[in-house]
Coordinates of C-alpha atoms in Angstrom, one line a residue:
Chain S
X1 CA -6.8 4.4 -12.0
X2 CA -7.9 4.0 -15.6
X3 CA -5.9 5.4 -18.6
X4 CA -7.3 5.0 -22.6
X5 CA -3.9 5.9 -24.6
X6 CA -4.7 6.1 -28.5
X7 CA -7.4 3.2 -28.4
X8 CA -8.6 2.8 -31.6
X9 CA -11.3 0.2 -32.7
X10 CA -12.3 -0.3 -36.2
X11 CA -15.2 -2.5 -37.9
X12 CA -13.7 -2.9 -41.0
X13 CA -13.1 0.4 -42.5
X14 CA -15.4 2.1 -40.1
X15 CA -13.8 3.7 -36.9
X16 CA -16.1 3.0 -34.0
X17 CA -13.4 4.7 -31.3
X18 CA -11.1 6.9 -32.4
X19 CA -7.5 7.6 -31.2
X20 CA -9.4 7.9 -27.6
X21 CA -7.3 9.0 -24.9
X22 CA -8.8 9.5 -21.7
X23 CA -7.9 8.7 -17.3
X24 CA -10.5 8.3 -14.8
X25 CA -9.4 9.1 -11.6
X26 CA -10.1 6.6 -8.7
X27 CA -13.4 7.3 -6.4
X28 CA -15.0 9.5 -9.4
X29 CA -17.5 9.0 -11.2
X30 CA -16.8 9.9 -14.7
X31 CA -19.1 10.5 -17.4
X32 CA -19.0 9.3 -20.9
X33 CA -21.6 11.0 -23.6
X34 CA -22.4 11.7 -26.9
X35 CA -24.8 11.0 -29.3
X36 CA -26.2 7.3 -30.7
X37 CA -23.2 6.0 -32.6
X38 CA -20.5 8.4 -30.5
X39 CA -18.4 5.4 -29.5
X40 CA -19.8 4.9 -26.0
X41 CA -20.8 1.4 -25.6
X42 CA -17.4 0.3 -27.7
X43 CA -15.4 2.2 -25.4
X44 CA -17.0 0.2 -22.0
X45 CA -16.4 -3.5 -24.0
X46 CA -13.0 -2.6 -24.6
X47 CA -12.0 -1.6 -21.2
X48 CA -14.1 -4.5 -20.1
X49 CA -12.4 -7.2 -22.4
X50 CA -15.2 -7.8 -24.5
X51 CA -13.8 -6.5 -27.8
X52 CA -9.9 -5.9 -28.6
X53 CA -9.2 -2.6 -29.6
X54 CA -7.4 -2.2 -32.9
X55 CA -4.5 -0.4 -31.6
X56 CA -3.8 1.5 -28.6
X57 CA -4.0 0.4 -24.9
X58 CA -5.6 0.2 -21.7
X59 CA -4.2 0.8 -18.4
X60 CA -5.6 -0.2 -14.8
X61 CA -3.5 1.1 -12.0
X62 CA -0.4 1.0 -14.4
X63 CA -0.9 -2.4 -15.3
X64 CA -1.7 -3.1 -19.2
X65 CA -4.8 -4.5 -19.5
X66 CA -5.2 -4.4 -23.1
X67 CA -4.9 -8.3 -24.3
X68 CA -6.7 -9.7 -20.9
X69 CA -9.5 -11.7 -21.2
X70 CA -12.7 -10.2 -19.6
X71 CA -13.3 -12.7 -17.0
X72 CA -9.4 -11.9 -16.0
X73 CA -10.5 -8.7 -15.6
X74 CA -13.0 -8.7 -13.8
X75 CA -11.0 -10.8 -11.1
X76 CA -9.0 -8.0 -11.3
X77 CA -11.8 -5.3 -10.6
X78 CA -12.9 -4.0 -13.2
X79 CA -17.0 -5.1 -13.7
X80 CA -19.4 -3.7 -16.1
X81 CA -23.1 -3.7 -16.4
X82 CA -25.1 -4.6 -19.8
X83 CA -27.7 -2.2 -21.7
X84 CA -29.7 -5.4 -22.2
X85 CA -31.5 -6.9 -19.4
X86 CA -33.1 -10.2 -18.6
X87 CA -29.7 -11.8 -20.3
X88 CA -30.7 -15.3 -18.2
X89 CA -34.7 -15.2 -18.7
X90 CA -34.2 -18.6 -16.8
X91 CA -32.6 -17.9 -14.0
X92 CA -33.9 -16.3 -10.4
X93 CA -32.4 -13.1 -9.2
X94 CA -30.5 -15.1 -6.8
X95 CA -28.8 -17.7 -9.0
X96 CA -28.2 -14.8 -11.3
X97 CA -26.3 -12.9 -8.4
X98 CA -24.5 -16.6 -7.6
X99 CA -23.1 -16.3 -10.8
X100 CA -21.7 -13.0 -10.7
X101 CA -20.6 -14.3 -7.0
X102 CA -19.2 -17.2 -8.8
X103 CA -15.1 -17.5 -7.6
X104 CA -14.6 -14.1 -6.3
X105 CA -12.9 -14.2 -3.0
X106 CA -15.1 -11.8 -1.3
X107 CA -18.6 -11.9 -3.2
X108 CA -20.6 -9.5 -0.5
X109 CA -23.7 -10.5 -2.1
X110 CA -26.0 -9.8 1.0
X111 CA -24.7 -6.5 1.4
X112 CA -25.2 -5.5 -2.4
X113 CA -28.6 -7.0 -2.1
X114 CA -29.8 -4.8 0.8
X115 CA -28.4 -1.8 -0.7
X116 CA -29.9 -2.0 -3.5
X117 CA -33.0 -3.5 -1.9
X118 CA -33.8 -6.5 -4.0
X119 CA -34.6 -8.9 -1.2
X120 CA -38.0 -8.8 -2.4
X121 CA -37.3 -10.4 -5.8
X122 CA -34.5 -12.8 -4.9
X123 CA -36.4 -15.7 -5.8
X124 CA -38.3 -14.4 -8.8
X125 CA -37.4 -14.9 -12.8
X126 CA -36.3 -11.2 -14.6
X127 CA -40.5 -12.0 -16.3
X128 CA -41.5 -11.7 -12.8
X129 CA -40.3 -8.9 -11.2
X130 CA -41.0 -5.0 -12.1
X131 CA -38.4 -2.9 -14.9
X132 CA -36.9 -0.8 -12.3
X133 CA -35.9 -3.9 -10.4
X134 CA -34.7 -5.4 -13.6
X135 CA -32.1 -2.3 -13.7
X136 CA -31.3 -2.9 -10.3
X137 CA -30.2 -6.2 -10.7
X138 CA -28.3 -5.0 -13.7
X139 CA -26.4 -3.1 -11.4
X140 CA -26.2 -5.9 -8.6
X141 CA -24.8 -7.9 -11.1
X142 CA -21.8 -5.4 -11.4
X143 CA -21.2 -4.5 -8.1
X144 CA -20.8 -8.0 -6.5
X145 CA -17.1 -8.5 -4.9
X146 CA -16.6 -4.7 -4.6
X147 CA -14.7 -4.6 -8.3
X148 CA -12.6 -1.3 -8.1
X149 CA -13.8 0.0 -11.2
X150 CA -17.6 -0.2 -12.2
X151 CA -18.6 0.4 -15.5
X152 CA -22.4 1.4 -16.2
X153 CA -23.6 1.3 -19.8
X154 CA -27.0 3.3 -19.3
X155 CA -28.0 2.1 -16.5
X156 CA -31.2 4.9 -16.3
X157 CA -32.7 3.5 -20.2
X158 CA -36.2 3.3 -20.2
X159 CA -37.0 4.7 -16.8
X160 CA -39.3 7.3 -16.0
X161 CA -37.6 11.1 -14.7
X162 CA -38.3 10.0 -11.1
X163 CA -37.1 6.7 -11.0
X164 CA -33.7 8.1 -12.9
X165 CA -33.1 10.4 -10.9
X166 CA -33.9 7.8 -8.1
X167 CA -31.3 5.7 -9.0
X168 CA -28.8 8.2 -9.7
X169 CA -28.8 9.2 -6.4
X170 CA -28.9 6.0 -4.7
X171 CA -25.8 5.1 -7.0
X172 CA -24.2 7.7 -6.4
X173 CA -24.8 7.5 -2.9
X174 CA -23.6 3.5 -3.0
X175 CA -20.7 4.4 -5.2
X176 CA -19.2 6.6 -2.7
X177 CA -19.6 4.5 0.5
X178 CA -17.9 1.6 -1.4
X179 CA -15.2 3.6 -2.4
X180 CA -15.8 2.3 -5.7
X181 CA -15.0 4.3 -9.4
X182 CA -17.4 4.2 -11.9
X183 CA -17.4 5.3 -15.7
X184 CA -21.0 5.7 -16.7
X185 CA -22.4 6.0 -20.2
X186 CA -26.0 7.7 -20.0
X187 CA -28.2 9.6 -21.9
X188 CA -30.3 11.3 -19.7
X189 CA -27.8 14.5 -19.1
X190 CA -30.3 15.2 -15.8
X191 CA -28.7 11.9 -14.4
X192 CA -24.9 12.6 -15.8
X193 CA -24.9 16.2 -14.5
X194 CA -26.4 15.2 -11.3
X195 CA -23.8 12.8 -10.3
X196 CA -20.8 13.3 -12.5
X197 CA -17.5 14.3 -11.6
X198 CA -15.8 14.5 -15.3
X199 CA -17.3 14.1 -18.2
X200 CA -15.9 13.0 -21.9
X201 CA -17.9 13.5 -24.9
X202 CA -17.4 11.7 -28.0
X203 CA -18.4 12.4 -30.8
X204 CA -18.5 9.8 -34.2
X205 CA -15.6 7.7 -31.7
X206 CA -13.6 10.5 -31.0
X207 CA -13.2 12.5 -27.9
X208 CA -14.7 16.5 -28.4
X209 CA -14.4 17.7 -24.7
X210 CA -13.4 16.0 -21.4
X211 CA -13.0 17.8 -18.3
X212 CA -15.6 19.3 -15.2
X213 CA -18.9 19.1 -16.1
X214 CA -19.9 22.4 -16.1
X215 CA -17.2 23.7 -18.2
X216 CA -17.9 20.9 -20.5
X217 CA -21.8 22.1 -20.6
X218 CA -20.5 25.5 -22.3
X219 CA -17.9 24.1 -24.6
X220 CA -18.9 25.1 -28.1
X221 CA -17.9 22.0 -29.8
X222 CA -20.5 20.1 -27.5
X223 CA -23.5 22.6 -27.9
X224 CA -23.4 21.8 -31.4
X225 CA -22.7 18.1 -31.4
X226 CA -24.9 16.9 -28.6
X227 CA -25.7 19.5 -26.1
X228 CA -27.0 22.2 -28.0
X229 CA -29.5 19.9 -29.9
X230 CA -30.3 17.9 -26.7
X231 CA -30.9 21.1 -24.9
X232 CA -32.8 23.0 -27.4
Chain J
X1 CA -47.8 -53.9 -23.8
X2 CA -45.6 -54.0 -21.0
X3 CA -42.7 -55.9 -22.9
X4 CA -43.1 -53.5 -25.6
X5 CA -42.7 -50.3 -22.9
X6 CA -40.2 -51.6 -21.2
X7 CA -38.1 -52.0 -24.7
X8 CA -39.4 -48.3 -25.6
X9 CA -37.5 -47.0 -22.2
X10 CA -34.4 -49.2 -23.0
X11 CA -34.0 -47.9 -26.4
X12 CA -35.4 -44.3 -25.0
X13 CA -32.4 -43.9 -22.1
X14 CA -29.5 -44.7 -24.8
X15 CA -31.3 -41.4 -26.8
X16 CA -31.7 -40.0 -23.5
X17 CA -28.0 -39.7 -22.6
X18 CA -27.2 -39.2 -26.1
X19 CA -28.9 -36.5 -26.3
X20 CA -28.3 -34.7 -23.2
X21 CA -24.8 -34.7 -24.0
X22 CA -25.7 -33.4 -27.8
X23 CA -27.9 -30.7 -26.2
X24 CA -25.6 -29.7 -24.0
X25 CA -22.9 -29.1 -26.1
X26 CA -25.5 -27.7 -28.4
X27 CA -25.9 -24.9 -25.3
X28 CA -22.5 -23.9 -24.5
X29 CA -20.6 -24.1 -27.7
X30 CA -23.3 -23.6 -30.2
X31 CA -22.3 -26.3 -32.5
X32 CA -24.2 -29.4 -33.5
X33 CA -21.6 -31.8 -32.7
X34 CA -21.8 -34.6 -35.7
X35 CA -19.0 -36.8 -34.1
X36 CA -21.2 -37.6 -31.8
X37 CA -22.7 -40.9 -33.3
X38 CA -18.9 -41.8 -34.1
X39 CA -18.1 -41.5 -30.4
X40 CA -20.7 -43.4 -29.4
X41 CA -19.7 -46.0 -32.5
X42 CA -16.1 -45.9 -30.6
X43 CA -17.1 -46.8 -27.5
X44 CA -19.2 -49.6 -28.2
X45 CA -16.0 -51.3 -30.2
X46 CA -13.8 -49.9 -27.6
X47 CA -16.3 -51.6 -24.9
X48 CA -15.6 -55.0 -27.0
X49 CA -12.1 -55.0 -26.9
X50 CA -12.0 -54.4 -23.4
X51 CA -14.8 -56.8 -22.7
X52 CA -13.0 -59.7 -24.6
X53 CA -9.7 -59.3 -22.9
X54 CA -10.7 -58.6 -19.3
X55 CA -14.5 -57.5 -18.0
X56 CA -17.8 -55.6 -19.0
X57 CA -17.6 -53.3 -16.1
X58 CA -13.6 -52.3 -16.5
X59 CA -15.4 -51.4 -20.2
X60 CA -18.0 -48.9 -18.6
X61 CA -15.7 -47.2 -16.0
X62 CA -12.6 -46.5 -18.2
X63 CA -14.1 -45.7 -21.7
X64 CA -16.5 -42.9 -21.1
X65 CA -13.7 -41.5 -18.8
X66 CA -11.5 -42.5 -22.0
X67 CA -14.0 -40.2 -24.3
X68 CA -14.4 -37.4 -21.8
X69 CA -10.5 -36.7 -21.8
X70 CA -10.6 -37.3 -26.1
X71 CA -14.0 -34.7 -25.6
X72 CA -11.7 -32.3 -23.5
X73 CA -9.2 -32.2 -25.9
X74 CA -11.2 -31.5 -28.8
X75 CA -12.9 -28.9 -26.9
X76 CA -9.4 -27.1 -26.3
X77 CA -7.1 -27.4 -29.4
X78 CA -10.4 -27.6 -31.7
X79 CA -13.9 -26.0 -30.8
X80 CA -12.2 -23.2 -28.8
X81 CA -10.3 -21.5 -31.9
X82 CA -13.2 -22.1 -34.0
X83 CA -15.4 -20.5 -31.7
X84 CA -16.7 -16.9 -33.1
X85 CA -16.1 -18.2 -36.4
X86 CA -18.6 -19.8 -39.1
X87 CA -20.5 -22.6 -37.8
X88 CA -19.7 -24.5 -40.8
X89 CA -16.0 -24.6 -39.5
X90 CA -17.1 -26.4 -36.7
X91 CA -19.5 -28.2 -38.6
X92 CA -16.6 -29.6 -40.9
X93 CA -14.2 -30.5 -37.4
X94 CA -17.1 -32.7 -36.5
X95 CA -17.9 -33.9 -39.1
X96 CA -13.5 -34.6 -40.0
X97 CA -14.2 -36.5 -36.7
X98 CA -17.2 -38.7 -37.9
X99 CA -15.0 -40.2 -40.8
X100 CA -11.0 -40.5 -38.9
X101 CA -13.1 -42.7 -36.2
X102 CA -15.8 -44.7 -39.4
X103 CA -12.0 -45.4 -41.1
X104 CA -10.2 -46.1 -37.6
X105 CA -13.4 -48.9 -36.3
X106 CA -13.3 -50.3 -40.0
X107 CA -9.2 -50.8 -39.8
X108 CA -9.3 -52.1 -36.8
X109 CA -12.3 -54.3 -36.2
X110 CA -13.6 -54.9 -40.2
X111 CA -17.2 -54.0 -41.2
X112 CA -19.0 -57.4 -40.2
X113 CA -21.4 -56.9 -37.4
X114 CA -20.1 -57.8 -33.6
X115 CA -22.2 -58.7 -30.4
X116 CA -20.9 -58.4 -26.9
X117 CA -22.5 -60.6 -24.1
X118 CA -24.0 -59.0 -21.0
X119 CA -22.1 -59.6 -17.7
X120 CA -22.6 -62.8 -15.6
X121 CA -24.3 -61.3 -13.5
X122 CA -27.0 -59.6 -16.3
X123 CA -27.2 -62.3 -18.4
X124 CA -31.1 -64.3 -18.4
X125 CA -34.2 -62.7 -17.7
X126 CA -35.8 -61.5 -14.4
X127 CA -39.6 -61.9 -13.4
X128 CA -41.4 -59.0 -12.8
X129 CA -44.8 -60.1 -12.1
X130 CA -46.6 -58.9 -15.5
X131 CA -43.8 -60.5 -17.7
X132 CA -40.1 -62.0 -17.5
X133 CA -37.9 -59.4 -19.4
X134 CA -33.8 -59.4 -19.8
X135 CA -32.0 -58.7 -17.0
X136 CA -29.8 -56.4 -18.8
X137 CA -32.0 -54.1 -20.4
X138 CA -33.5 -53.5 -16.9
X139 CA -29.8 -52.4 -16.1
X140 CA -29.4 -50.2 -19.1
X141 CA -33.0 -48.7 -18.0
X142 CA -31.5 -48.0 -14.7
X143 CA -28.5 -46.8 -15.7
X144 CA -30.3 -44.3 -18.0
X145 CA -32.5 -42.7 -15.5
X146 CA -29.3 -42.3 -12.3
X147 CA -27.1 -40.8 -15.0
X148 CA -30.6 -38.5 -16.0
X149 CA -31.2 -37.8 -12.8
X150 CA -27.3 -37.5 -11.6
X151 CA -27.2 -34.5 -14.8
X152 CA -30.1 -33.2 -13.7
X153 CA -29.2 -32.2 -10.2
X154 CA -25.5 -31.5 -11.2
X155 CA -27.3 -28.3 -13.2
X156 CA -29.7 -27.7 -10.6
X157 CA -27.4 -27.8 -7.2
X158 CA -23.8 -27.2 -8.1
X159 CA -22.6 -24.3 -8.9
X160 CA -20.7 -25.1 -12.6
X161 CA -24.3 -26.6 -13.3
X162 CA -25.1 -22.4 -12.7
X163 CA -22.1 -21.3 -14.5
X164 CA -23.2 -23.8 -17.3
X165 CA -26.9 -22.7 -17.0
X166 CA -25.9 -19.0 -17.2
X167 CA -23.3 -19.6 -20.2
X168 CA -26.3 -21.5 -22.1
X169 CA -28.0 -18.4 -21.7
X170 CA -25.4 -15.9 -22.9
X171 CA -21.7 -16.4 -23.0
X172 CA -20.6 -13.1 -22.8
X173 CA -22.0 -11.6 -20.3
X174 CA -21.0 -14.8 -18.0
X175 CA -17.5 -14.1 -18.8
X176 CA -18.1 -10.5 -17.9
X177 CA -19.0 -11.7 -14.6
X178 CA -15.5 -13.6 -14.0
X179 CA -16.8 -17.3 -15.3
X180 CA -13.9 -18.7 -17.4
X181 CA -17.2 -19.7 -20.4
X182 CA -14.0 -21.6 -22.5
X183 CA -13.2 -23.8 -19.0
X184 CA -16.7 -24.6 -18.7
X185 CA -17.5 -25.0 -22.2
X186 CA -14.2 -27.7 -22.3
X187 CA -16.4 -29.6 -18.8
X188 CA -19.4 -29.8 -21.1
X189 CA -18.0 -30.9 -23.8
X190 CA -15.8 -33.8 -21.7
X191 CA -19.3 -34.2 -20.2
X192 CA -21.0 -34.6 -23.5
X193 CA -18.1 -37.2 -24.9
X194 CA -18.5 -39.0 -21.8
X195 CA -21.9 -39.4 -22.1
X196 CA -21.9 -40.5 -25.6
X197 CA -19.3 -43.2 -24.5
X198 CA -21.4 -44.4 -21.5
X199 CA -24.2 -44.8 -24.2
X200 CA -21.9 -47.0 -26.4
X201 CA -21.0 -49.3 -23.4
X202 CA -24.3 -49.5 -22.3
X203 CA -25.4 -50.6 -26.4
X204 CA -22.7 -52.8 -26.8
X205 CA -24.5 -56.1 -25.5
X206 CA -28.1 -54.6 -26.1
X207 CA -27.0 -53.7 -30.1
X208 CA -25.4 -55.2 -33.1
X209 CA -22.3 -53.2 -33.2
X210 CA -21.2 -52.1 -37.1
X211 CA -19.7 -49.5 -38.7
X212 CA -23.3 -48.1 -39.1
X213 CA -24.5 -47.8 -35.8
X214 CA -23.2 -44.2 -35.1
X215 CA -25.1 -42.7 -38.2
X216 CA -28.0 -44.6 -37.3
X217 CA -28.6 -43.4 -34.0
X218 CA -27.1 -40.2 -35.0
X219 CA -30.2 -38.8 -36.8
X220 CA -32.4 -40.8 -34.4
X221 CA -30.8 -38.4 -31.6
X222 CA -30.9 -35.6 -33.9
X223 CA -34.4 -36.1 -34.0
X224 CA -34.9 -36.1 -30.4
X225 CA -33.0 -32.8 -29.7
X226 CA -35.3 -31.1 -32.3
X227 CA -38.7 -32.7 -30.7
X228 CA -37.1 -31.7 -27.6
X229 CA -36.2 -28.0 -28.3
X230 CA -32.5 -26.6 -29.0
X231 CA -30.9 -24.5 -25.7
X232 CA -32.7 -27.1 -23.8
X233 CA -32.1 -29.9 -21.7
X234 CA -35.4 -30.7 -20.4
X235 CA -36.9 -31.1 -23.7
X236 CA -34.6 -33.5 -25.3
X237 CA -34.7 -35.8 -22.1
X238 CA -38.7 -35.8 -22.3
X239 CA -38.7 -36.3 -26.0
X240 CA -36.0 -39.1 -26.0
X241 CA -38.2 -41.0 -23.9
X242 CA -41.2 -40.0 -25.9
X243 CA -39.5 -41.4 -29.4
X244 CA -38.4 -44.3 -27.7
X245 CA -42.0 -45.5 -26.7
X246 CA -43.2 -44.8 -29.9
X247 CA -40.7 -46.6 -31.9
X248 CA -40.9 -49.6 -29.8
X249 CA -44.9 -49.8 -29.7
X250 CA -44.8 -48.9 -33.5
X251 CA -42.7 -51.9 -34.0
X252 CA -45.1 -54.4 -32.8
X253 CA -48.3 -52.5 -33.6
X254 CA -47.0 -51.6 -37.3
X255 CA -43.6 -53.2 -38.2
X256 CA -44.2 -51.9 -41.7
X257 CA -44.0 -48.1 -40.5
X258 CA -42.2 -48.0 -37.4
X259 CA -39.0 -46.4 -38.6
X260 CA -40.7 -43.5 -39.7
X261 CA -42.5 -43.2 -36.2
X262 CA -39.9 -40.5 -35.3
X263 CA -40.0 -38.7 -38.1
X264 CA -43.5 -38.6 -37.8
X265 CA -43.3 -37.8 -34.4
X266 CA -41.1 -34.7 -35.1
X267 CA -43.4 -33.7 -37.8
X268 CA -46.1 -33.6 -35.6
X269 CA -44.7 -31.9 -32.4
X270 CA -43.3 -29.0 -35.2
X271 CA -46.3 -28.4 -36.8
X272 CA -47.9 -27.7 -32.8
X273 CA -44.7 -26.0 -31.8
X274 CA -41.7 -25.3 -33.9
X275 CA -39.2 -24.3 -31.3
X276 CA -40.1 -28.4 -30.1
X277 CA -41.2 -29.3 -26.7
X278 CA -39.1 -26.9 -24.1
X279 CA -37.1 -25.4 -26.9
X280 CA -35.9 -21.3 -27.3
X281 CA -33.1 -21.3 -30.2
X282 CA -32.8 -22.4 -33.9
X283 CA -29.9 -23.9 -35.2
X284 CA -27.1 -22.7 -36.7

């Protein structure tokens, strides 16, 4: 469904993604990890068309998505969520998920809303409604229209074990009645491992490891970047 | 008193819709639009041409409509490409503006000072009870508050007024979401335009129009937008209001001071609160 070929991205001399290469397959949820500074987040705004990569290209079922603009892309179904929350401190939960309805042909905004049980705070400001429900929303915001291709850019930060775990399930659960694919960044690896069907691991923009979780879990490489630190 | 207030909200709906339209460009394409004065300039000479040759109201349809399409294309072949680069690029298209329209008005019309007279039907005065006061500035009033109240529920009801809501709030993630930001940053800026040309009509037979006017109510709008708050709409509507009052009570109560009432004004609301009235951003 998704294909990174060579996608490079470069702040000046510094190479935030690295020659990435990398295909999701559709109805998977594919894990992407490594440590502060691996790449991650870069990788999710240029699939999403919020940065354009340096070189390389992106691919969404065969098509070349690479010089698209993100709101073009997200017509064609690919959505993303933000690690920043309360981005409209103005607006109520409701005109936020108008917005994100906004000229999508099929917005499903009730059904998103009752999955991921936000009725209660539809007509409440981000200030007035709890953290967890902030993250919800976060998520609402990229599920509405049933885009294809979700990405999640930590959608678990700040939340307690419980309420991670929680989440990852009900996502997971969500995810897999839609039909949808999602690519999800995330540090906690209780989450990722829980709900993961691939995982990639970068590691200073490049990719270490990529394949089944488990297998990925004993690869040396990633015991000593990231999972062998984490771990210990 | 009631003279003097009613000439406070006259002069204070001209700032209002100059300022919304400043603010809300302001919001979308985070530039402090300097051309706006010289719009405003335009469409008060504009009005007179039009005025002279055929009628007053032909003036106020066609030239903020006029301004709005200029606004839209300024938006697309200028503000657009500059946008994610210095401010002081856009500061400097603005500002290229102000003096191509100073040079065009001065070319065209000379630098003596012009009047325009009201309509028929607004010319004289009409009784209220308390006083008799020009029938034409009660229009200009009016005209003020349906346009503030028109902008007001376009943001609050419809749903660009969201999309430009949201994209005041953070561009990138509304584009995320599937809004097209540089479409609805073009509307506000056609929007913004507009409204500046609606405010020259409006001044042409309530002003002395001269190649000065634009600056001079430039920095008085300025001044409302930072009383007001920056990202805000609210604010600047409030505090255009607010300045007006003040300037036109100061003029009678102390002609000797009142054009530094809104300087004063400002100085006073930033000393309470810095980010101004309703206001979240800084400039630039």
């Amino acid at each position: 469904m998704l294909q990174l070929e060579d996608l490079t991205f470069a702040y000046g001399s510094v190479k935030a993604v690295n020659n990435v290469s990398l295909e999701v397959t559709e109805g998977t949820i594919h894990g992407l990890i490594g440590p502060n500074g691996a790449g991650k987040s870069t990788c999710i705004d240029l699939v999403s068309g919020r940065q354009r990569p340096t070189s390389g290209s992106v691919r969404f079922r065969g098509r070349d998505v690479t010089r698209m603009t993100a709101p073009r892309r997200r017509h064609l179904g690919i959505a993303r969520s933000f690690q920043r929350i309360s981005v409209y401190p103005e607006l109520t939960v409701a005109d936020q998920l108008d917005v994100a309805a906004g000229l999508l042909k099929e917005p499903d905004v009730d059904a998103v809303v009752r999955a991921l049980d936000l009725e209660g705070c539809l007509r409440h400001t981000p200030a007035e409604i709890g953290y967890g429900e902030q993250r919800r929303v976060d998520i609402a915001l990229a599920l509405i229209g049933s885009p294809a291709l979700v990405l999640l850019d930590e959608p678990a930060a700040g939340l307690s074990r419980e309420e991670s775990i929680a989440l990852a399930d009900h996502l997971a659960e969500l995810v897999r009645d839609r039909g949808t694919t999602v690519v999800l960044v995330e540090h906690h690896l209780e989450v990722v491992y829980r709900v993961c069907d691939r995982l990639t691991v970068l590691e200073q923009g490049a990719v270490i490891a990529d394949g089944d979780p488990q297998d990925v879990r004993r690869d040396a490489r990633v015991m000593e970047a990231y999972l062998g630190r984490s771990a210990a | 008193m009631f003279v003097q207030v009613l000439n406070g909200l006259a002069f204070g709906v001209l700032l209002l819709v100059l300022s919304s339209g400043l603010a809300l460009i302001f919001g979308l394409r985070g530039v402090v639009n300097f051309a706006h004065g010289a719009i405003y300039m335009l469409a008060a000479y504009v009005a007179m041409a039009i005025t002279d040759r055929t009628s007053f109201w032909l003036a106020l349809v066609t030239v903020p409509v006029l301004l709005a399409a200029a606004g839209l294309l300024v938006d697309r072949f200028g503000l657009r490409h500059l946008s994610g680069r210095s401010p002081l690029d856009m500061v400097l298209l603005t500002f290229g503006i102000t003096f191509v329209v100073a040079d065009v008005i001065q070319t065209t019309w000379g630098t003596r000072a012009h009047t325009i007279d009201p309509p028929s039907a607004l010319q004289g005065s009409t009784d209220l009870g308390l006083a008799t006061y020009p029938t034409y500035r009660l229009f200009v009033i009016a005209m003020g508050l349906l346009v503030c109240a028109a902008l007001i529920a376009w943001l609050k009801f419809s749903r660009t007024g969201l999309f430009v809501r949201a994209a005041g709030d953070d561009r990138t993630t509304t584009g995320a979401m599937g809004v097209n930001v540089d479409r609805v940053s073009g509307t506000v800026v056609a929007l913004g335009f507009g409204l500046a040309g609606l405010a020259g009509v409006l001044a042409g037979p309530y002003l002395t129009l001269s190649p000065a006017m634009g600056t001079e109510i430039l920095i008085t709008t300025f001044i409302v937008v930072v009383v007001g708050g920056l990202g805000s709409i609210g604010g600047p509507m409030i505090a255009a209001l607010l300045v007006g009052l003040a300037h036109a009570l100061a003029t009678v109560q102390a002609p000797t001071f009142s054009a530094y009432v809104p300087y004063l004004l400002m100085l006073g609301v930033l000393l309470v609160r810095p980010q101004g009235i309703a206001g979240r951003r800084t400039a630039l």
